[in-house]
Amino acid sequence: MRIFALNASRVFGGKLAFALGVPIDEHEERDFEDGEHKARPLVSVRGEDVYVLQQLNGSARESVNDKLCKLLFFIACCREGGASRVTAVVPYLAYARKDRQTKARDPVTTRYVAQLFEAAGTDQVMTLDVHNIAAFQNAFRCRTIHLSAKELFADVIARKAAGGPVAILSPDGGGIKRAQLLKEAYERLSGAPAGFGFMEKRRSRGVVSGELFAGEVEDATVFILDDMISTGGTMLRAAEACRQRGAKAVYAMATHGLFSKGAEAMLAHPAVDGTIVTDSIAPFRLPEQRLRSCVEVVPSAPLVAEAIRRLAFGGSITELLGDDD
């Protein structure tokens, strides 16, 4: 087995190596003056089961497109070098939100990205809490491994609720199943029931509307679950609705903390008691002080490491995720 972490994901790669108990294999990346780049493994990959890590979020240093291109080139290079199998490990998968046409002549970018991975010779793609799991699985012809942070978040909920009433809320209709699975994970862990609710959300030309609120949150500690936090507008809208209905405390919870422009307003808003994300994104687009004071980061590397271990040595991913029922 060979494990590579491209330079933009070296921190997560170090956590992965620690959890697996193996070193990250050496590779080289070079950026040229004209904007081109190259990457290659510095160890033999012939006949090896290769795992390549890249967190596909944009940063001030590298765009999403740069990161994706480097990953695809590196995967193709490993195939050229005789690797028996190559798995792309992408805790955050870029372009997953554009999974269908919503306007005339719209692109279906999720499918195009899948075609790029397949053309580069990718055998498997592993990701964490993708935006739409059905669209993700249907876009790829190669094997997909979809991991969930629900067990990680269930631990956090049990700690923060401290035995009090809990409610899990989806901020829109598209996340209902995700929130239901977290509710079930929490109930298995704690042995206590959790409330459940969701909000209506419609978006047209950047304008969000919808007033329906289903669920009981009065006197409960509410955890609003989404796959990602970008500007934070969706989370803040749901948090304010929960406060108006008598919630005791409200936490924003998401796997991917993109924290785009405007997110700091949500983090500092009195309607939100705290924000919980995983470390699937690196680096966070937040000042260090704001990150420390407002955001709890849950490690996801042990989960990803265990999934890699099971893929490499024949273990069950379904069992790992607690989905064997």
CSV table of C-alpha atoms in Angstrom, one decimal:
chain,number,residue,atom,x,y,z
A,1,MET,CA,0.0,0.0,0.0
A,2,ARG,CA,1.2,3.5,-0.8
A,3,ILE,CA,-0.4,6.7,0.6
A,4,PHE,CA,0.4,10.1,-0.8
A,5,ALA,CA,-0.8,13.5,0.5
A,6,LEU,CA,-0.5,16.3,-2.0
A,7,ASN,CA,1.1,19.4,-0.6
A,8,ALA,CA,-2.1,21.4,0.0
A,9,SER,CA,-3.3,18.5,2.3
A,10,ARG,CA,-0.1,17.7,4.2
A,11,VAL,CA,-1.6,18.6,7.6
A,12,PHE,CA,-4.5,16.2,7.1
A,13,GLY,CA,-2.1,13.7,5.6
A,14,GLY,CA,-0.1,13.8,8.8
A,15,LYS,CA,-3.2,13.0,10.9
A,16,LEU,CA,-4.0,10.2,8.5
A,17,ALA,CA,-0.6,8.7,8.8
A,18,PHE,CA,-0.7,8.9,12.6
A,19,ALA,CA,-4.1,7.1,12.7
A,20,LEU,CA,-2.9,4.5,10.2
A,21,GLY,CA,0.4,4.0,11.9
A,22,VAL,CA,2.3,4.3,8.6
A,23,PRO,CA,4.3,7.1,7.0
A,24,ILE,CA,3.1,9.2,4.1
A,25,ASP,CA,5.1,8.3,1.0
A,26,GLU,CA,7.3,10.9,-0.6
A,27,HIS,CA,6.4,12.7,-3.7
A,28,GLU,CA,7.5,15.9,-5.6
A,29,GLU,CA,5.4,18.9,-6.8
A,30,ARG,CA,6.9,21.6,-8.9
A,31,ASP,CA,5.2,24.9,-10.0
A,32,PHE,CA,6.6,26.5,-13.1
A,33,GLU,CA,6.8,30.2,-13.9
A,34,ASP,CA,4.1,30.0,-16.6
A,35,GLY,CA,1.6,28.6,-14.2
A,36,GLU,CA,2.0,25.0,-15.2
A,37,HIS,CA,2.9,22.3,-12.6
A,38,LYS,CA,3.9,18.7,-12.3
A,39,ALA,CA,3.8,16.1,-9.6
A,40,ARG,CA,5.2,12.6,-9.3
A,41,PRO,CA,5.8,9.9,-6.7
A,42,LEU,CA,9.3,9.5,-5.4
A,43,VAL,CA,8.9,5.8,-4.6
A,44,SER,CA,7.9,2.9,-6.8
A,45,VAL,CA,4.1,2.4,-7.2
A,46,ARG,CA,4.4,-0.7,-9.5
A,47,GLY,CA,1.8,-3.3,-8.4
A,48,GLU,CA,0.8,-1.2,-5.4
A,49,ASP,CA,-2.6,-0.2,-4.0
A,50,VAL,CA,-2.3,3.6,-4.1
A,51,TYR,CA,-4.3,6.2,-2.1
A,52,VAL,CA,-3.9,9.9,-3.0
A,53,LEU,CA,-5.2,12.5,-0.6
A,54,GLN,CA,-6.4,16.0,-1.7
A,55,GLN,CA,-8.8,18.4,0.0
A,56,LEU,CA,-10.6,20.0,-3.0
A,57,ASN,CA,-11.5,23.4,-1.5
A,58,GLY,CA,-10.1,26.7,-2.8
A,59,SER,CA,-7.8,28.8,-0.8
A,60,ALA,CA,-5.8,32.0,-1.1
A,61,ARG,CA,-2.9,30.1,-2.4
A,62,GLU,CA,-4.5,27.6,-4.7
A,63,SER,CA,-7.9,27.5,-6.5
A,64,VAL,CA,-10.2,24.5,-6.6
A,65,ASN,CA,-9.2,24.0,-10.2
A,66,ASP,CA,-5.4,24.0,-9.4
A,67,LYS,CA,-6.0,21.4,-6.7
A,68,LEU,CA,-8.2,19.2,-8.9
A,69,CYS,CA,-5.8,19.4,-11.9
A,70,LYS,CA,-2.8,18.4,-9.7
A,71,LEU,CA,-4.8,15.5,-8.2
A,72,LEU,CA,-5.9,14.2,-11.6
A,73,PHE,CA,-2.3,14.5,-13.0
A,74,PHE,CA,-0.9,12.6,-10.0
A,75,ILE,CA,-3.4,9.8,-10.3
A,76,ALA,CA,-2.6,9.4,-14.0
A,77,CYS,CA,1.1,9.4,-13.2
A,78,CYS,CA,0.6,6.6,-10.7
A,79,ARG,CA,-1.3,4.6,-13.4
A,80,GLU,CA,1.6,5.3,-15.8
A,81,GLY,CA,3.9,3.9,-13.1
A,82,GLY,CA,2.1,0.6,-12.9
A,83,ALA,CA,-0.1,1.0,-9.8
A,84,SER,CA,-2.5,-1.9,-9.5
A,85,ARG,CA,-5.3,0.3,-8.1
A,86,VAL,CA,-5.6,4.1,-7.4
A,87,THR,CA,-8.1,5.6,-4.9
A,88,ALA,CA,-8.7,9.3,-4.8
A,89,VAL,CA,-9.3,10.3,-1.1
A,90,VAL,CA,-11.1,13.6,-1.2
A,91,PRO,CA,-12.7,14.5,2.2
A,92,TYR,CA,-14.3,17.5,0.5
A,93,LEU,CA,-15.3,17.0,-3.2
A,94,ALA,CA,-15.5,20.2,-5.2
A,95,TYR,CA,-18.3,20.8,-7.8
A,96,ALA,CA,-20.6,18.4,-6.0
A,97,ARG,CA,-23.4,21.1,-5.6
A,98,LYS,CA,-24.0,21.4,-9.3
A,99,ASP,CA,-25.6,18.0,-9.7
A,100,ARG,CA,-28.6,18.9,-11.9
A,101,GLN,CA,-29.8,21.4,-14.4
A,102,THR,CA,-31.9,24.1,-12.8
A,103,LYS,CA,-32.0,26.6,-15.7
A,104,ALA,CA,-31.9,26.2,-19.5
A,105,ARG,CA,-28.5,25.0,-20.8
A,106,ASP,CA,-27.1,24.6,-17.2
A,107,PRO,CA,-24.0,22.3,-16.8
A,108,VAL,CA,-24.1,19.2,-14.7
A,109,THR,CA,-20.7,19.7,-13.3
A,110,THR,CA,-20.7,16.8,-10.9
A,111,ARG,CA,-20.9,14.4,-13.8
A,112,TYR,CA,-18.2,16.2,-15.7
A,113,VAL,CA,-15.8,15.9,-12.7
A,114,ALA,CA,-16.6,12.2,-12.5
A,115,GLN,CA,-15.6,11.8,-16.1
A,116,LEU,CA,-12.3,13.5,-15.5
A,117,PHE,CA,-11.5,11.2,-12.6
A,118,GLU,CA,-12.4,8.2,-14.7
A,119,ALA,CA,-10.3,9.4,-17.7
A,120,ALA,CA,-7.3,9.8,-15.4
A,121,GLY,CA,-7.6,6.1,-14.4
A,122,THR,CA,-9.1,6.5,-10.9
A,123,ASP,CA,-10.5,3.1,-9.6
A,124,GLN,CA,-12.2,4.4,-6.5
A,125,VAL,CA,-13.3,7.8,-5.1
A,126,MET,CA,-13.7,8.2,-1.4
A,127,THR,CA,-15.3,11.3,0.1
A,128,LEU,CA,-17.1,12.5,3.2
A,129,ASP,CA,-20.7,13.7,3.3
A,130,VAL,CA,-21.1,14.8,-0.3
A,131,HIS,CA,-23.8,17.3,-1.1
A,132,ASN,CA,-26.1,14.8,-2.7
A,133,ILE,CA,-25.2,11.2,-2.3
A,134,ALA,CA,-27.5,9.9,-5.0
A,135,ALA,CA,-26.1,12.3,-7.6
A,136,PHE,CA,-22.5,11.4,-6.4
A,137,GLN,CA,-23.0,7.7,-6.8
A,138,ASN,CA,-24.8,7.9,-10.1
A,139,ALA,CA,-22.3,10.3,-11.7
A,140,PHE,CA,-19.4,7.9,-11.3
A,141,ARG,CA,-18.9,4.6,-13.1
A,142,CYS,CA,-16.0,3.7,-10.9
A,143,ARG,CA,-16.5,2.6,-7.3
A,144,THR,CA,-17.5,5.3,-4.8
A,145,ILE,CA,-17.0,5.2,-1.1
A,146,HIS,CA,-19.2,7.7,0.8
A,147,LEU,CA,-18.3,8.2,4.4
A,148,SER,CA,-20.5,10.0,7.0
A,149,ALA,CA,-19.6,12.1,10.0
A,150,LYS,CA,-22.8,11.2,11.8
A,151,GLU,CA,-21.2,9.0,14.4
A,152,LEU,CA,-18.6,11.8,15.1
A,153,PHE,CA,-21.4,14.4,15.5
A,154,ALA,CA,-23.5,12.1,17.7
A,155,ASP,CA,-20.6,12.1,20.2
A,156,VAL,CA,-20.6,15.9,20.2
A,157,ILE,CA,-24.3,16.2,20.6
A,158,ALA,CA,-24.3,13.8,23.6
A,159,ARG,CA,-21.6,15.9,25.3
A,160,LYS,CA,-23.2,19.2,24.7
A,161,ALA,CA,-26.8,18.2,25.5
A,162,ALA,CA,-25.7,16.7,28.9
A,163,GLY,CA,-28.8,14.6,29.2
A,164,GLY,CA,-31.2,17.4,28.3
A,165,PRO,CA,-33.8,17.4,25.5
A,166,VAL,CA,-32.3,17.4,22.0
A,167,ALA,CA,-33.7,18.2,18.5
A,168,ILE,CA,-32.0,17.7,15.2
A,169,LEU,CA,-33.0,20.1,12.4
A,170,SER,CA,-32.5,20.1,8.7
A,171,PRO,CA,-32.4,23.7,7.4
A,172,ASP,CA,-33.9,22.6,4.1
A,173,GLY,CA,-35.8,19.7,2.5
A,174,GLY,CA,-32.8,18.3,0.7
A,175,GLY,CA,-31.0,17.5,4.0
A,176,ILE,CA,-33.9,15.6,5.7
A,177,LYS,CA,-32.4,12.2,5.2
A,178,ARG,CA,-29.0,13.4,6.5
A,179,ALA,CA,-30.6,14.8,9.7
A,180,GLN,CA,-32.7,11.6,10.2
A,181,LEU,CA,-29.5,9.5,10.1
A,182,LEU,CA,-27.8,11.7,12.7
A,183,LYS,CA,-30.9,11.5,14.9
A,184,GLU,CA,-30.7,7.7,14.7
A,185,ALA,CA,-27.0,7.7,15.4
A,186,TYR,CA,-27.5,9.9,18.5
A,187,GLU,CA,-30.3,7.8,19.8
A,188,ARG,CA,-28.3,4.6,19.4
A,189,LEU,CA,-25.4,6.2,21.3
A,190,SER,CA,-27.3,7.9,24.1
A,191,GLY,CA,-30.3,5.7,24.5
A,192,ALA,CA,-32.4,8.8,24.6
A,193,PRO,CA,-35.0,10.1,22.1
A,194,ALA,CA,-34.3,13.2,20.0
A,195,GLY,CA,-36.7,15.5,18.4
A,196,PHE,CA,-36.6,16.2,14.7
A,197,GLY,CA,-37.6,19.0,12.4
A,198,PHE,CA,-36.9,20.7,9.1
A,199,MET,CA,-37.5,24.1,7.3
A,200,GLU,CA,-38.7,24.9,3.9
A,201,LYS,CA,-36.2,26.6,1.7
A,202,ARG,CA,-36.5,27.7,-1.9
A,203,ARG,CA,-33.8,29.5,-3.8
A,204,SER,CA,-34.3,31.5,-7.0
A,205,ARG,CA,-31.7,33.8,-8.5
A,206,GLY,CA,-29.9,34.0,-5.2
A,207,VAL,CA,-33.1,34.9,-3.2
A,208,VAL,CA,-34.0,32.4,-0.4
A,209,SER,CA,-37.7,32.1,0.6
A,210,GLY,CA,-40.0,29.6,2.4
A,211,GLU,CA,-41.7,29.9,5.8
A,212,LEU,CA,-42.7,26.3,6.7
A,213,PHE,CA,-41.2,25.1,9.9
A,214,ALA,CA,-42.0,21.5,11.0
A,215,GLY,CA,-40.9,20.1,14.4
A,216,GLU,CA,-40.9,21.0,18.1
A,217,VAL,CA,-37.8,22.7,19.4
A,218,GLU,CA,-39.1,24.5,22.5
A,219,ASP,CA,-36.7,24.1,25.5
A,220,ALA,CA,-34.4,21.8,23.5
A,221,THR,CA,-30.8,22.1,22.5
A,222,VAL,CA,-31.1,22.2,18.7
A,223,PHE,CA,-28.4,21.0,16.3
A,224,ILE,CA,-28.9,22.3,12.8
A,225,LEU,CA,-27.2,19.9,10.4
A,226,ASP,CA,-26.1,20.6,6.9
A,227,ASP,CA,-23.4,19.2,4.6
A,228,MET,CA,-21.5,22.5,4.5
A,229,ILE,CA,-21.4,26.1,5.7
A,230,SER,CA,-20.6,28.6,3.0
A,231,THR,CA,-21.9,32.1,3.7
A,232,GLY,CA,-23.8,30.8,6.7
A,233,GLY,CA,-27.1,32.4,5.5
A,234,THR,CA,-29.0,29.1,5.5
A,235,MET,CA,-27.8,28.2,9.0
A,236,LEU,CA,-28.6,31.7,10.4
A,237,ARG,CA,-32.1,31.7,9.0
A,238,ALA,CA,-32.8,28.3,10.6
A,239,ALA,CA,-31.2,29.4,13.9
A,240,GLU,CA,-33.3,32.5,14.2
A,241,ALA,CA,-36.4,30.4,13.5
A,242,CYS,CA,-35.5,28.0,16.3
A,243,ARG,CA,-35.0,30.9,18.7
A,244,GLN,CA,-38.3,32.3,17.9
A,245,ARG,CA,-39.9,29.0,18.8
A,246,GLY,CA,-38.2,28.8,22.2
A,247,ALA,CA,-35.1,26.7,21.6
A,248,LYS,CA,-32.8,26.6,24.7
A,249,ALA,CA,-29.6,26.6,22.7
A,250,VAL,CA,-28.8,26.4,19.0
A,251,TYR,CA,-25.7,24.9,17.3
A,252,ALA,CA,-24.8,25.0,13.6
A,253,MET,CA,-23.3,21.7,12.6
A,254,ALA,CA,-21.8,20.8,9.2
A,255,THR,CA,-19.2,18.5,7.9
A,256,HIS,CA,-17.5,21.0,5.6
A,257,GLY,CA,-16.6,24.5,6.9
A,258,LEU,CA,-16.1,26.5,3.7
A,259,PHE,CA,-16.7,29.8,5.5
A,260,SER,CA,-17.0,32.0,2.5
A,261,LYS,CA,-17.5,35.8,2.6
A,262,GLY,CA,-20.3,36.6,5.1
A,263,ALA,CA,-19.8,33.6,7.3
A,264,GLU,CA,-18.4,35.6,10.2
A,265,ALA,CA,-21.7,37.3,10.7
A,266,MET,CA,-23.4,33.9,11.3
A,267,LEU,CA,-20.6,32.8,13.6
A,268,ALA,CA,-20.9,35.9,15.8
A,269,HIS,CA,-24.7,36.1,15.8
A,270,PRO,CA,-26.4,35.7,19.2
A,271,ALA,CA,-28.9,33.2,17.7
A,272,VAL,CA,-26.0,30.7,17.3
A,273,ASP,CA,-24.4,29.3,20.4
A,274,GLY,CA,-21.6,27.6,18.6
A,275,THR,CA,-20.5,26.1,15.3
A,276,ILE,CA,-19.2,22.5,14.8
A,277,VAL,CA,-17.4,21.3,11.7
A,278,THR,CA,-14.9,18.6,10.8
A,279,ASP,CA,-11.3,19.2,9.5
A,280,SER,CA,-12.2,18.2,5.9
A,281,ILE,CA,-11.4,21.7,4.7
A,282,ALA,CA,-7.9,23.2,4.9
A,283,PRO,CA,-7.1,25.9,5.5
A,284,PHE,CA,-10.2,27.5,7.0
A,285,ARG,CA,-11.1,31.0,5.5
A,286,LEU,CA,-11.3,32.5,9.0
A,287,PRO,CA,-9.1,34.6,11.2
A,288,GLU,CA,-7.4,32.4,13.8
A,289,GLN,CA,-9.1,34.3,16.7
A,290,ARG,CA,-12.6,33.8,15.2
A,291,LEU,CA,-11.9,30.1,14.6
A,292,ARG,CA,-10.8,29.5,18.2
A,293,SER,CA,-13.6,31.4,19.8
A,294,CYS,CA,-16.6,30.3,17.6
A,295,VAL,CA,-15.8,27.0,16.0
A,296,GLU,CA,-15.3,23.5,17.3
A,297,VAL,CA,-13.4,21.3,14.9
A,298,VAL,CA,-14.0,17.5,15.0
A,299,PRO,CA,-11.2,15.3,13.7
A,300,SER,CA,-12.3,13.2,10.7
A,301,ALA,CA,-8.9,11.7,9.9
A,302,PRO,CA,-9.4,8.6,12.1
A,303,LEU,CA,-12.6,7.8,10.2
A,304,VAL,CA,-10.9,8.2,6.8
A,305,ALA,CA,-7.9,6.2,8.0
A,306,GLU,CA,-10.1,3.3,9.1
A,307,ALA,CA,-11.9,3.4,5.8
A,308,ILE,CA,-8.6,3.2,3.9
A,309,ARG,CA,-7.5,0.3,6.2
A,310,ARG,CA,-10.6,-1.6,5.4
A,311,LEU,CA,-10.4,-1.0,1.7
A,312,ALA,CA,-6.8,-2.1,1.7
A,313,PHE,CA,-7.2,-5.3,3.8
A,314,GLY,CA,-10.8,-6.3,3.0
A,315,GLY,CA,-12.8,-4.9,5.9
A,316,SER,CA,-16.4,-3.7,5.8
A,317,ILE,CA,-17.2,-0.1,5.1
A,318,THR,CA,-20.9,-0.7,5.8
A,319,GLU,CA,-20.0,-1.9,9.3
A,320,LEU,CA,-17.7,1.0,9.9
A,321,LEU,CA,-20.6,3.5,9.2
A,322,GLY,CA,-23.1,1.6,11.3
A,323,ASP,CA,-25.3,1.1,8.3
A,324,ASP,CA,-25.6,-2.7,8.3
A,325,ASP,CA,-29.2,-2.6,9.4
